[in-house]
Tab-separated table of C-alpha atoms in Angstrom:
chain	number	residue	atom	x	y	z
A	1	UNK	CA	42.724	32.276	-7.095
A	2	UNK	CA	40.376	34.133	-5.133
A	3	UNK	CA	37.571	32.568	-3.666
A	4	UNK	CA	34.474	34.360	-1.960
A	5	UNK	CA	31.939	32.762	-0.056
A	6	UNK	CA	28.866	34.047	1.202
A	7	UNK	CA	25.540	31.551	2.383
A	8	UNK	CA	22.329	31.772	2.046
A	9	UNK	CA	20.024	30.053	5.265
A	10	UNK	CA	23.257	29.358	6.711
A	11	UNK	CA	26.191	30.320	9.062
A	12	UNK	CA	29.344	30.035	7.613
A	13	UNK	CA	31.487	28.652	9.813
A	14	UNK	CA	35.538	28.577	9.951
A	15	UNK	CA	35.225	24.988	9.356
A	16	UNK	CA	32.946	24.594	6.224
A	17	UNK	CA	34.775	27.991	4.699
A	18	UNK	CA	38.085	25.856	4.814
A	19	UNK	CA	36.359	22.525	3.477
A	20	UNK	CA	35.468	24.692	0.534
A	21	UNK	CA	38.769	26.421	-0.011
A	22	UNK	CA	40.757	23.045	0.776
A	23	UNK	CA	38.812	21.485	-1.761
A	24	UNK	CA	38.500	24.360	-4.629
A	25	UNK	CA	42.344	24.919	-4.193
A	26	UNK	CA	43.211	21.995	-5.962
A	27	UNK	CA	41.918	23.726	-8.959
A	28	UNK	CA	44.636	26.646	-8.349
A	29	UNK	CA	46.690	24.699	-10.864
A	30	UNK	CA	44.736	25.581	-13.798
A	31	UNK	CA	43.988	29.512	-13.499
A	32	UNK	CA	45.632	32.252	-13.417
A	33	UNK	CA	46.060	34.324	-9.010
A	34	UNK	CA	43.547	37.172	-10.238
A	35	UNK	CA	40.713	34.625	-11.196
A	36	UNK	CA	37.626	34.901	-8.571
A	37	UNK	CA	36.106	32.224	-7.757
A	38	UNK	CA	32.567	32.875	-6.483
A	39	UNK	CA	30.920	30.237	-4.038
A	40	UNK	CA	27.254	30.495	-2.707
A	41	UNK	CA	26.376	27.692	0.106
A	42	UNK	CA	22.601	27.683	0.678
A	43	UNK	CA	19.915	25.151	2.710
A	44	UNK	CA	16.579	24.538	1.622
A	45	UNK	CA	14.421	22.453	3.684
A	46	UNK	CA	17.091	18.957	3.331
A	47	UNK	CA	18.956	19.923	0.650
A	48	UNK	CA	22.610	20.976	0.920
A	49	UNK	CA	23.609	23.371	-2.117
A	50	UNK	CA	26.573	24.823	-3.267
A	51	UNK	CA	27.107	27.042	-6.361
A	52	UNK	CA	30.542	27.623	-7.918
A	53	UNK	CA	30.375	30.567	-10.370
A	54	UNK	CA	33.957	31.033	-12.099
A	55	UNK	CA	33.547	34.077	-14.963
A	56	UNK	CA	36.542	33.619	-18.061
A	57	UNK	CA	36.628	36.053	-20.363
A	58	UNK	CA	33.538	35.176	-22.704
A	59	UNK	CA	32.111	32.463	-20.595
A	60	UNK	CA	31.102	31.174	-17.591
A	61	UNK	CA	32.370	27.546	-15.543
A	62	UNK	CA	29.595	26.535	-13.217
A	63	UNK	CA	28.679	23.953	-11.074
A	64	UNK	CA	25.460	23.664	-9.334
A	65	UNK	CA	25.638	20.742	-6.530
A	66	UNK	CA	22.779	19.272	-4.079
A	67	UNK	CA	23.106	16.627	-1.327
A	68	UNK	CA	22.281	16.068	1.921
A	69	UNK	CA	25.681	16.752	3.151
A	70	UNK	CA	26.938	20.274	2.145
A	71	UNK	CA	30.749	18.754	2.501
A	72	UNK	CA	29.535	15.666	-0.351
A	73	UNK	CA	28.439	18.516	-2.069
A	74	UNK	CA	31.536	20.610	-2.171
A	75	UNK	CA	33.481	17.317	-3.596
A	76	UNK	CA	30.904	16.391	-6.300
A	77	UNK	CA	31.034	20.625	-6.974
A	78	UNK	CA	35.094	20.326	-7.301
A	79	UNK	CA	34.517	17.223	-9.431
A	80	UNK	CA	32.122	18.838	-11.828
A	81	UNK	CA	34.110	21.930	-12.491
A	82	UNK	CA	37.378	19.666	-13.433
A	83	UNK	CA	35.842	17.928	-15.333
A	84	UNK	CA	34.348	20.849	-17.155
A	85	UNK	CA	37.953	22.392	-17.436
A	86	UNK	CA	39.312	19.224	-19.269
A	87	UNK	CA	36.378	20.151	-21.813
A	88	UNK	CA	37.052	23.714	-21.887
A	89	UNK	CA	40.772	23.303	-22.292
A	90	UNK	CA	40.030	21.822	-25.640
A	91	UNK	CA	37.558	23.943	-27.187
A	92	UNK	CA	40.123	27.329	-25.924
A	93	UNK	CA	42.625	25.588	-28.104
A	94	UNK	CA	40.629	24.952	-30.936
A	95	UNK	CA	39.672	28.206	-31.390
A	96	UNK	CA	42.363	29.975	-30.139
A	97	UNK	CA	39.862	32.045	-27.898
A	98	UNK	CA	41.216	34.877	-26.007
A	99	UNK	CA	39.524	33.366	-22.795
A	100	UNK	CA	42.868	31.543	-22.940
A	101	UNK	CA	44.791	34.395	-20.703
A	102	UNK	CA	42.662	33.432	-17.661
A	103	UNK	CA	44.373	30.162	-17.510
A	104	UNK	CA	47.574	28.963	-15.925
A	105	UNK	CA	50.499	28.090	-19.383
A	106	UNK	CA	51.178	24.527	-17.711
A	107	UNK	CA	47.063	23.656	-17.820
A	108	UNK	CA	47.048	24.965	-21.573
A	109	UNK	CA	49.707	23.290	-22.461
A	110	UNK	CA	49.502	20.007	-20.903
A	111	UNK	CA	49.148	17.038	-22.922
A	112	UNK	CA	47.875	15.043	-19.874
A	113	UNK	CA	44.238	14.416	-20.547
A	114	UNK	CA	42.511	11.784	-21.887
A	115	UNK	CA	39.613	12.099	-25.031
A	116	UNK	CA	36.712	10.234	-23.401
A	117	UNK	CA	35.006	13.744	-22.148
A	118	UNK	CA	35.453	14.825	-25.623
A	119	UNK	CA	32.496	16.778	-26.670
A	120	UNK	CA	30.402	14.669	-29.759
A	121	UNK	CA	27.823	16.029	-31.786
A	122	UNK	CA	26.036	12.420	-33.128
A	123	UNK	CA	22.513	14.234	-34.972
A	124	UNK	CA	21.925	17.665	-36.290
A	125	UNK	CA	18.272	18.475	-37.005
A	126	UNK	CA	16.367	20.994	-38.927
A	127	UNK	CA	13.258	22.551	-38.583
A	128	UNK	CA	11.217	25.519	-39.199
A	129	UNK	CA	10.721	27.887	-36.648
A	130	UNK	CA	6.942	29.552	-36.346
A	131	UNK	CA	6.228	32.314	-34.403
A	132	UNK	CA	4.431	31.624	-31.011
A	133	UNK	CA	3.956	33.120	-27.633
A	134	UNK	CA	6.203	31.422	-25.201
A	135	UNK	CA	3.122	29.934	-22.935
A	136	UNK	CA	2.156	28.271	-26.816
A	137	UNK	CA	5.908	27.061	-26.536
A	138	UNK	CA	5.673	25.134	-23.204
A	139	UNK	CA	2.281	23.160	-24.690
A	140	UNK	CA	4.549	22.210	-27.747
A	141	UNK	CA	7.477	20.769	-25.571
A	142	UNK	CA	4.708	18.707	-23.282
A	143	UNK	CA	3.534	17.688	-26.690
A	144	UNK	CA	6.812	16.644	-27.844
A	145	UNK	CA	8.113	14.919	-24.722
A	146	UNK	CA	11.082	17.143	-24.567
A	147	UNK	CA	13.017	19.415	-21.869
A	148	UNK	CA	13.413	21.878	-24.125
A	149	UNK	CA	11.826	24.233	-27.044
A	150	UNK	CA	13.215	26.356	-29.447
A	151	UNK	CA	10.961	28.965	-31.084
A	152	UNK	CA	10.546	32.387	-32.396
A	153	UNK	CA	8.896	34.521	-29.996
A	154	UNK	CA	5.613	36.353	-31.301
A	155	UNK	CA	6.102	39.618	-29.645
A	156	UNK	CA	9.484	40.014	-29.786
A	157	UNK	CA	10.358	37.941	-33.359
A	158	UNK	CA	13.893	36.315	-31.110
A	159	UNK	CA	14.694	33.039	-31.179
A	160	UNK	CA	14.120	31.434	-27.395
A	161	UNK	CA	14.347	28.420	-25.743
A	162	UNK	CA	11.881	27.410	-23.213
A	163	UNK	CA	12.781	24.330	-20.715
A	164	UNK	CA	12.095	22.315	-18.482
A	165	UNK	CA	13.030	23.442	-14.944
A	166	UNK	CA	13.338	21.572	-11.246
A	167	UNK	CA	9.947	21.262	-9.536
A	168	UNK	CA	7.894	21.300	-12.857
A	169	UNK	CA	8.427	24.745	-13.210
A	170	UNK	CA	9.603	26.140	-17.020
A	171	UNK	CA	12.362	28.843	-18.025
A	172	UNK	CA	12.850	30.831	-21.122
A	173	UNK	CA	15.830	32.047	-22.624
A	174	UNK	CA	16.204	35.234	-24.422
A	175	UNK	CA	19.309	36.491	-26.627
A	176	UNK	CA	20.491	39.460	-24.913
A	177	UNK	CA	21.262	42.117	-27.410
């Protein structure tokens, strides 16, 4: 694995560049030397943030992690992305996805996990989707109570998804074509 770290409001030090590689090594076992592993540590205001950004072929593994200790938040970041793996593993086998070559054999073929992260759908819903602006979107989700929308956009005739973001702010997401 290759892992590159760069900071944002912050000096990297010898010592916080080897808490981050001591910690993200232990996830060696599962991919593949070439795989990059791309880490971002940031500070804003209190907060302590690190980003791990690891691209497969067809998808992304990403942890987002926030603290007021940077080296808590490397752990809980190393924690998430396992965890994610375990998940991942499963649906790469299901499908047979080619995403499977950027993994280590023994972490494919393991049998070593347990089916309590197992992913569950419980409800499937249907509705109709009407055309709106995405501002009309956001009113509809505070009207709903939800942290998310799905609509199709007025000017473009897409399907998005506007949500709910940190610090009452809202995001939209558009299929990229």
């Amino acid at each position: 694995m290759k892992i590159i770290i760069t900071g944002k409001n912050i000096e990297l030090t010898a010592g916080l560049k080897q808490a981050v590689e001591d910690k993200l090594n232990k996830l060696e076992k599962y991919f593949t030397p070439d795989t990059e592993v791309e880490v971002t540590l940031s500070v804003e205001k209190e907060r302590q943030i690190i980003e791990v950004t690891i691209p497969v072929k067809g998808s992304v593994i990403r942890s987002e992690q926030v603290s007021d200790d940077l080296y808590v938040s490397i752990d809980l970041a190393e924690e998430v992305i396992e965890r994610q793996l375990k998940k991942y593993r499963k649906k790469l086998l299901a499908r047979k996805q080619s995403a499977i070559e950027s993994f280590n054999r023994s972490f494919i073929d393991s049998d070593d996990f347990d089916d309590s992260d197992e992913v569950k759908i419980v409800r499937s819903k249907k509705f109709g989707i009407k055309p709106m602006y995405p501002e009309d979107a956001c009113v509809q989700m505070e009207l709903t109570g939800h942290d998310f929308f799905v609509f199709r956009n007025a000017e473009t005739d897409e399907v998005n998804v506007v949500y709910r973001r940190k610090g009452n702010t809202f995001g939209l997401i558009e299929p990229e074509c």
